Amino acid sequence: MIDKLIKDILRKIINEINKDENKYIIQNDIFNPLICQIKLCFYPYIILFIIGGFSLLFINLLLIILILYYIKNI
């Protein structure tokens, strides 16, 4: 009994979501503002992470080159 009731409610929700006018409303009123907020929160940190990663990579490469040069000259 409860299973049929839950399945019926879920079926009605899915049917409402699949309607074209509701898809437009869901996309513009829910997903777009949510994605905008996520971008505003995480975008600066992602840029810093990328810059920090490249700077660490550059430092590691420089140290490897210096160590190899030092070993070669010994």
mmCIF file of N, CA, C and O in Angstrom:
data_model
loop_
_atom_site.group_PDB
_atom_site.id
_atom_site.type_symbol
_atom_site.label_atom_id
_atom_site.label_comp_id
_atom_site.label_asym_id
_atom_site.label_seq_id
_atom_site.Cartn_x
_atom_site.Cartn_y
_atom_site.Cartn_z
ATOM 1 N N MET A 1 0.818 -1.191 0.000
ATOM 2 C CA MET A 1 0.000 0.000 0.000
ATOM 3 C C MET A 1 0.862 1.256 0.000
ATOM 4 O O MET A 1 0.665 2.141 -0.823
ATOM 5 N N ILE A 2 1.791 1.320 0.932
ATOM 6 C CA ILE A 2 2.668 2.493 1.021
ATOM 7 C C ILE A 2 3.586 2.551 -0.191
ATOM 8 O O ILE A 2 3.850 3.637 -0.718
ATOM 9 N N ASP A 3 4.038 1.393 -0.655
ATOM 10 C CA ASP A 3 4.906 1.355 -1.837
ATOM 11 C C ASP A 3 4.191 1.907 -3.061
ATOM 12 O O ASP A 3 4.767 2.668 -3.835
ATOM 13 N N LYS A 4 2.931 1.520 -3.247
ATOM 14 C CA LYS A 4 2.157 2.025 -4.380
ATOM 15 C C LYS A 4 1.950 3.532 -4.269
ATOM 16 O O LYS A 4 2.022 4.256 -5.265
ATOM 17 N N LEU A 5 1.723 3.998 -3.061
ATOM 18 C CA LEU A 5 1.523 5.426 -2.837
ATOM 19 C C LEU A 5 2.791 6.209 -3.158
ATOM 20 O O LEU A 5 2.747 7.247 -3.842
ATOM 21 N N ILE A 6 3.928 5.710 -2.708
ATOM 22 C CA ILE A 6 5.207 6.367 -2.975
ATOM 23 C C ILE A 6 5.529 6.350 -4.465
ATOM 24 O O ILE A 6 5.955 7.355 -5.033
ATOM 25 N N LYS A 7 5.296 5.206 -5.123
ATOM 26 C CA LYS A 7 5.532 5.112 -6.561
ATOM 27 C C LYS A 7 4.638 6.071 -7.327
ATOM 28 O O LYS A 7 5.069 6.704 -8.293
ATOM 29 N N ASP A 8 3.388 6.204 -6.900
ATOM 30 C CA ASP A 8 2.460 7.122 -7.556
ATOM 31 C C ASP A 8 2.915 8.577 -7.395
ATOM 32 O O ASP A 8 2.900 9.347 -8.353
ATOM 33 N N ILE A 9 3.343 8.923 -6.205
ATOM 34 C CA ILE A 9 3.824 10.289 -5.961
ATOM 35 C C ILE A 9 5.079 10.569 -6.779
ATOM 36 O O ILE A 9 5.193 11.626 -7.414
ATOM 37 N N LEU A 10 5.999 9.628 -6.810
ATOM 38 C CA LEU A 10 7.212 9.807 -7.603
ATOM 39 C C LEU A 10 6.900 9.900 -9.095
ATOM 40 O O LEU A 10 7.507 10.693 -9.817
ATOM 41 N N ARG A 11 5.963 9.107 -9.567
ATOM 42 C CA ARG A 11 5.567 9.152 -10.974
ATOM 43 C C ARG A 11 4.975 10.522 -11.319
ATOM 44 O O ARG A 11 5.265 11.099 -12.367
ATOM 45 N N LYS A 12 4.154 11.073 -10.422
ATOM 46 C CA LYS A 12 3.575 12.400 -10.651
ATOM 47 C C LYS A 12 4.658 13.476 -10.662
ATOM 48 O O LYS A 12 4.629 14.392 -11.490
ATOM 49 N N ILE A 13 5.624 13.367 -9.758
ATOM 50 C CA ILE A 13 6.723 14.341 -9.724
ATOM 51 C C ILE A 13 7.531 14.271 -11.006
ATOM 52 O O ILE A 13 7.873 15.301 -11.611
ATOM 53 N N ILE A 14 7.839 13.068 -11.460
ATOM 54 C CA ILE A 14 8.623 12.891 -12.686
ATOM 55 C C ILE A 14 7.865 13.425 -13.892
ATOM 56 O O ILE A 14 8.433 14.083 -14.767
ATOM 57 N N ASN A 15 6.554 13.183 -13.943
ATOM 58 C CA ASN A 15 5.750 13.711 -15.045
ATOM 59 C C ASN A 15 5.737 15.231 -15.054
ATOM 60 O O ASN A 15 5.812 15.855 -16.115
ATOM 61 N N GLU A 16 5.666 15.838 -13.881
ATOM 62 C CA GLU A 16 5.683 17.304 -13.811
ATOM 63 C C GLU A 16 7.046 17.866 -14.211
ATOM 64 O O GLU A 16 7.133 18.890 -14.873
ATOM 65 N N ILE A 17 8.104 17.189 -13.821
ATOM 66 C CA ILE A 17 9.455 17.646 -14.169
ATOM 67 C C ILE A 17 9.689 17.530 -15.676
ATOM 68 O O ILE A 17 10.336 18.377 -16.269
ATOM 69 N N ASN A 18 9.134 16.508 -16.295
ATOM 70 C CA ASN A 18 9.365 16.261 -17.721
ATOM 71 C C ASN A 18 8.567 17.170 -18.645
ATOM 72 O O ASN A 18 8.825 17.195 -19.844
ATOM 73 N N LYS A 19 7.625 17.924 -18.124
ATOM 74 C CA LYS A 19 6.888 18.870 -18.968
ATOM 75 C C LYS A 19 7.824 19.998 -19.405
ATOM 76 O O LYS A 19 8.673 20.451 -18.645
ATOM 77 N N ASP A 20 7.643 20.461 -20.648
ATOM 78 C CA ASP A 20 8.552 21.460 -21.215
ATOM 79 C C ASP A 20 8.549 22.773 -20.438
ATOM 80 O O ASP A 20 9.603 23.359 -20.192
ATOM 81 N N GLU A 21 7.374 23.265 -20.047
ATOM 82 C CA GLU A 21 7.326 24.548 -19.336
ATOM 83 C C GLU A 21 7.986 24.436 -17.960
ATOM 84 O O GLU A 21 8.608 25.378 -17.476
ATOM 85 N N ASN A 22 7.876 23.273 -17.355
ATOM 86 C CA ASN A 22 8.516 23.086 -16.048
ATOM 87 C C ASN A 22 10.033 22.933 -16.182
ATOM 88 O O ASN A 22 10.774 23.354 -15.301
ATOM 89 N N LYS A 23 10.486 22.323 -17.277
ATOM 90 C CA LYS A 23 11.929 22.222 -17.500
ATOM 91 C C LYS A 23 12.540 23.608 -17.609
ATOM 92 O O LYS A 23 13.597 23.885 -17.057
ATOM 93 N N TYR A 24 11.861 24.498 -18.326
ATOM 94 C CA TYR A 24 12.353 25.872 -18.482
ATOM 95 C C TYR A 24 12.397 26.584 -17.133
ATOM 96 O O TYR A 24 13.384 27.248 -16.810
ATOM 97 N N ILE A 25 11.360 26.427 -16.341
ATOM 98 C CA ILE A 25 11.306 27.068 -15.025
ATOM 99 C C ILE A 25 12.383 26.508 -14.109
ATOM 100 O O ILE A 25 13.077 27.261 -13.411
ATOM 101 N N ILE A 26 12.548 25.196 -14.110
ATOM 102 C CA ILE A 26 13.562 24.571 -13.258
ATOM 103 C C ILE A 26 14.955 25.043 -13.656
ATOM 104 O O ILE A 26 15.778 25.369 -12.805
ATOM 105 N N GLN A 27 15.211 25.100 -14.964
ATOM 106 C CA GLN A 27 16.536 25.502 -15.425
ATOM 107 C C GLN A 27 16.830 26.954 -15.061
ATOM 108 O O GLN A 27 17.905 27.265 -14.551
ATOM 109 N N ASN A 28 15.877 27.856 -15.299
ATOM 110 C CA ASN A 28 16.137 29.278 -15.092
ATOM 111 C C ASN A 28 16.024 29.707 -13.633
ATOM 112 O O ASN A 28 16.712 30.643 -13.217
ATOM 113 N N ASP A 29 15.176 29.091 -12.878
ATOM 114 C CA ASP A 29 14.953 29.531 -11.503
ATOM 115 C C ASP A 29 15.748 28.757 -10.462
ATOM 116 O O ASP A 29 15.937 29.241 -9.349
ATOM 117 N N ILE A 30 16.203 27.555 -10.797
ATOM 118 C CA ILE A 30 16.912 26.740 -9.805
ATOM 119 C C ILE A 30 18.367 26.519 -10.204
ATOM 120 O O ILE A 30 19.278 26.875 -9.465
ATOM 121 N N PHE A 31 18.596 25.918 -11.388
ATOM 122 C CA PHE A 31 19.943 25.501 -11.747
ATOM 123 C C PHE A 31 20.867 26.671 -12.083
ATOM 124 O O PHE A 31 22.011 26.692 -11.643
ATOM 125 N N ASN A 32 20.397 27.638 -12.854
ATOM 126 C CA ASN A 32 21.276 28.742 -13.242
ATOM 127 C C ASN A 32 21.749 29.570 -12.041
ATOM 128 O O ASN A 32 22.937 29.870 -11.931
ATOM 129 N N PRO A 33 20.863 29.977 -11.118
ATOM 130 C CA PRO A 33 21.371 30.696 -9.933
ATOM 131 C C PRO A 33 22.296 29.842 -9.071
ATOM 132 O O PRO A 33 23.283 30.338 -8.522
ATOM 133 N N LEU A 34 21.993 28.542 -8.962
ATOM 134 C CA LEU A 34 22.836 27.650 -8.168
ATOM 135 C C LEU A 34 24.228 27.538 -8.778
ATOM 136 O O LEU A 34 25.240 27.634 -8.072
ATOM 137 N N ILE A 35 24.305 27.354 -10.084
ATOM 138 C CA ILE A 35 25.594 27.260 -10.767
ATOM 139 C C ILE A 35 26.348 28.579 -10.666
ATOM 140 O O ILE A 35 27.566 28.592 -10.463
ATOM 141 N N CYS A 36 25.635 29.687 -10.763
ATOM 142 C CA CYS A 36 26.277 31.002 -10.631
ATOM 143 C C CYS A 36 26.896 31.160 -9.241
ATOM 144 O O CYS A 36 28.023 31.648 -9.114
ATOM 145 N N GLN A 37 26.188 30.762 -8.203
ATOM 146 C CA GLN A 37 26.716 30.863 -6.846
ATOM 147 C C GLN A 37 27.924 29.951 -6.650
ATOM 148 O O GLN A 37 28.899 30.326 -5.999
ATOM 149 N N ILE A 38 27.870 28.762 -7.216
ATOM 150 C CA ILE A 38 29.003 27.839 -7.099
ATOM 151 C C ILE A 38 30.224 28.416 -7.789
ATOM 152 O O ILE A 38 31.336 28.359 -7.263
ATOM 153 N N LYS A 39 30.023 29.009 -8.988
ATOM 154 C CA LYS A 39 31.150 29.619 -9.690
ATOM 155 C C LYS A 39 31.753 30.763 -8.886
ATOM 156 O O LYS A 39 32.970 30.887 -8.804
ATOM 157 N N LEU A 40 30.901 31.593 -8.293
ATOM 158 C CA LEU A 40 31.399 32.726 -7.512
ATOM 159 C C LEU A 40 32.169 32.271 -6.278
ATOM 160 O O LEU A 40 33.129 32.913 -5.865
ATOM 161 N N CYS A 41 31.766 31.158 -5.685
ATOM 162 C CA CYS A 41 32.424 30.668 -4.475
ATOM 163 C C CYS A 41 33.760 29.995 -4.771
ATOM 164 O O CYS A 41 34.723 30.195 -4.035
ATOM 165 N N PHE A 42 33.839 29.198 -5.831
ATOM 166 C CA PHE A 42 35.005 28.358 -6.048
ATOM 167 C C PHE A 42 35.973 28.862 -7.109
ATOM 168 O O PHE A 42 37.106 28.390 -7.167
ATOM 169 N N TYR A 43 35.571 29.797 -7.956
ATOM 170 C CA TYR A 43 36.427 30.229 -9.053
ATOM 171 C C TYR A 43 37.767 30.792 -8.581
ATOM 172 O O TYR A 43 38.805 30.405 -9.102
ATOM 173 N N PRO A 44 37.801 31.686 -7.586
ATOM 174 C CA PRO A 44 39.119 32.204 -7.146
ATOM 175 C C PRO A 44 40.031 31.116 -6.590
ATOM 176 O O PRO A 44 41.232 31.125 -6.821
ATOM 177 N N TYR A 45 39.454 30.151 -5.887
ATOM 178 C CA TYR A 45 40.263 29.089 -5.301
ATOM 179 C C TYR A 45 40.823 28.167 -6.367
ATOM 180 O O TYR A 45 41.940 27.675 -6.247
ATOM 181 N N ILE A 46 40.060 27.927 -7.414
ATOM 182 C CA ILE A 46 40.541 27.080 -8.507
ATOM 183 C C ILE A 46 41.711 27.755 -9.204
ATOM 184 O O ILE A 46 42.718 27.112 -9.518
ATOM 185 N N ILE A 47 41.601 29.070 -9.439
ATOM 186 C CA ILE A 47 42.698 29.810 -10.081
ATOM 187 C C ILE A 47 43.948 29.757 -9.205
ATOM 188 O O ILE A 47 45.059 29.518 -9.702
ATOM 189 N N LEU A 48 43.798 29.953 -7.905
ATOM 190 C CA LEU A 48 44.954 29.895 -7.004
ATOM 191 C C LEU A 48 45.564 28.500 -6.979
ATOM 192 O O LEU A 48 46.790 28.353 -6.929
ATOM 193 N N PHE A 49 44.731 27.485 -7.024
ATOM 194 C CA PHE A 49 45.214 26.104 -7.038
ATOM 195 C C PHE A 49 46.029 25.828 -8.296
ATOM 196 O O PHE A 49 47.098 25.215 -8.237
ATOM 197 N N ILE A 50 45.542 26.300 -9.432
ATOM 198 C CA ILE A 50 46.260 26.086 -10.695
ATOM 199 C C ILE A 50 47.586 26.834 -10.686
ATOM 200 O O ILE A 50 48.632 26.275 -11.047
ATOM 201 N N ILE A 51 47.571 28.102 -10.260
ATOM 202 C CA ILE A 51 48.806 28.888 -10.213
ATOM 203 C C ILE A 51 49.790 28.269 -9.228
ATOM 204 O O ILE A 51 50.984 28.154 -9.508
ATOM 205 N N GLY A 52 49.298 27.857 -8.064
ATOM 206 C CA GLY A 52 50.166 27.224 -7.075
ATOM 207 C C GLY A 52 50.749 25.922 -7.587
ATOM 208 O O GLY A 52 51.923 25.626 -7.365
ATOM 209 N N GLY A 53 49.963 25.146 -8.298
ATOM 210 C CA GLY A 53 50.452 23.885 -8.852
ATOM 211 C C GLY A 53 51.550 24.105 -9.875
ATOM 212 O O GLY A 53 52.575 23.422 -9.868
ATOM 213 N N PHE A 54 51.364 25.097 -10.758
ATOM 214 C CA PHE A 54 52.392 25.376 -11.757
ATOM 215 C C PHE A 54 53.656 25.947 -11.133
ATOM 216 O O PHE A 54 54.766 25.645 -11.574
ATOM 217 N N SER A 55 53.496 26.755 -10.088
ATOM 218 C CA SER A 55 54.691 27.305 -9.448
ATOM 219 C C SER A 55 55.472 26.191 -8.738
ATOM 220 O O SER A 55 56.705 26.170 -8.788
ATOM 221 N N LEU A 56 54.780 25.241 -8.102
ATOM 222 C CA LEU A 56 55.473 24.122 -7.465
ATOM 223 C C LEU A 56 56.146 23.232 -8.501
ATOM 224 O O LEU A 56 57.260 22.748 -8.283
ATOM 225 N N LEU A 57 55.490 23.039 -9.633
ATOM 226 C CA LEU A 57 56.085 22.256 -10.712
ATOM 227 C C LEU A 57 57.358 22.934 -11.226
ATOM 228 O O LEU A 57 58.386 22.279 -11.427
ATOM 229 N N PHE A 58 57.303 24.245 -11.397
ATOM 230 C CA PHE A 58 58.469 24.992 -11.870
ATOM 231 C C PHE A 58 59.618 24.910 -10.867
ATOM 232 O O PHE A 58 60.772 24.698 -11.244
ATOM 233 N N ILE A 59 59.299 25.057 -9.580
ATOM 234 C CA ILE A 59 60.340 24.973 -8.544
ATOM 235 C C ILE A 59 60.961 23.580 -8.532
ATOM 236 O O ILE A 59 62.190 23.436 -8.433
ATOM 237 N N ASN A 60 60.148 22.525 -8.642
ATOM 238 C CA ASN A 60 60.679 21.159 -8.660
ATOM 239 C C ASN A 60 61.578 20.925 -9.870
ATOM 240 O O ASN A 60 62.645 20.312 -9.745
ATOM 241 N N LEU A 61 61.159 21.383 -11.030
ATOM 242 C CA LEU A 61 61.994 21.233 -12.218
ATOM 243 C C LEU A 61 63.306 21.986 -12.074
ATOM 244 O O LEU A 61 64.376 21.489 -12.455
ATOM 245 N N LEU A 62 63.255 23.174 -11.513
ATOM 246 C CA LEU A 62 64.469 23.962 -11.304
ATOM 247 C C LEU A 62 65.416 23.247 -10.341
ATOM 248 O O LEU A 62 66.630 23.178 -10.593
ATOM 249 N N LEU A 63 64.875 22.686 -9.266
ATOM 250 C CA LEU A 63 65.709 21.963 -8.317
ATOM 251 C C LEU A 63 66.324 20.707 -8.940
ATOM 252 O O LEU A 63 67.496 20.403 -8.702
ATOM 253 N N ILE A 64 65.555 19.997 -9.746
ATOM 254 C CA ILE A 64 66.097 18.807 -10.422
ATOM 255 C C ILE A 64 67.228 19.191 -11.360
ATOM 256 O O ILE A 64 68.276 18.534 -11.392
ATOM 257 N N ILE A 65 67.038 20.252 -12.097
ATOM 258 C CA ILE A 65 68.090 20.708 -13.017
ATOM 259 C C ILE A 65 69.339 21.113 -12.249
ATOM 260 O O ILE A 65 70.464 20.757 -12.628
ATOM 261 N N LEU A 66 69.167 21.834 -11.155
ATOM 262 C CA LEU A 66 70.317 22.254 -10.349
ATOM 263 C C LEU A 66 71.040 21.050 -9.744
ATOM 264 O O LEU A 66 72.277 21.008 -9.719
ATOM 265 N N ILE A 67 70.298 20.075 -9.250
ATOM 266 C CA ILE A 67 70.923 18.885 -8.667
ATOM 267 C C ILE A 67 71.677 18.100 -9.726
ATOM 268 O O ILE A 67 72.819 17.667 -9.505
ATOM 269 N N LEU A 68 71.081 17.910 -10.891
ATOM 270 C CA LEU A 68 71.760 17.196 -11.968
ATOM 271 C C LEU A 68 73.008 17.946 -12.431
ATOM 272 O O LEU A 68 74.047 17.339 -12.714
ATOM 273 N N TYR A 69 72.934 19.265 -12.512
ATOM 274 C CA TYR A 69 74.084 20.066 -12.904
ATOM 275 C C TYR A 69 75.201 19.949 -11.861
ATOM 276 O O TYR A 69 76.377 19.824 -12.197
ATOM 277 N N TYR A 70 74.802 19.971 -10.584
ATOM 278 C CA TYR A 70 75.771 19.854 -9.507
ATOM 279 C C TYR A 70 76.450 18.481 -9.521
ATOM 280 O O TYR A 70 77.665 18.367 -9.344
ATOM 281 N N ILE A 71 75.674 17.415 -9.720
ATOM 282 C CA ILE A 71 76.230 16.060 -9.762
ATOM 283 C C ILE A 71 77.163 15.910 -10.958
ATOM 284 O O ILE A 71 78.217 15.269 -10.857
ATOM 285 N N LYS A 72 76.814 16.501 -12.082
ATOM 286 C CA LYS A 72 77.642 16.388 -13.288
ATOM 287 C C LYS A 72 78.987 17.076 -13.107
ATOM 288 O O LYS A 72 79.989 16.612 -13.612
ATOM 289 N N ASN A 73 79.009 18.166 -12.360
ATOM 290 C CA ASN A 73 80.237 18.933 -12.181
ATOM 291 C C ASN A 73 81.114 18.429 -11.035
ATOM 292 O O ASN A 73 82.203 18.943 -10.810
ATOM 293 N N ILE A 74 80.667 17.442 -10.299
ATOM 294 C CA ILE A 74 81.484 16.917 -9.199
ATOM 295 C C ILE A 74 82.544 16.047 -9.690
ATOM 296 O O ILE A 74 82.979 15.503 -10.455
#
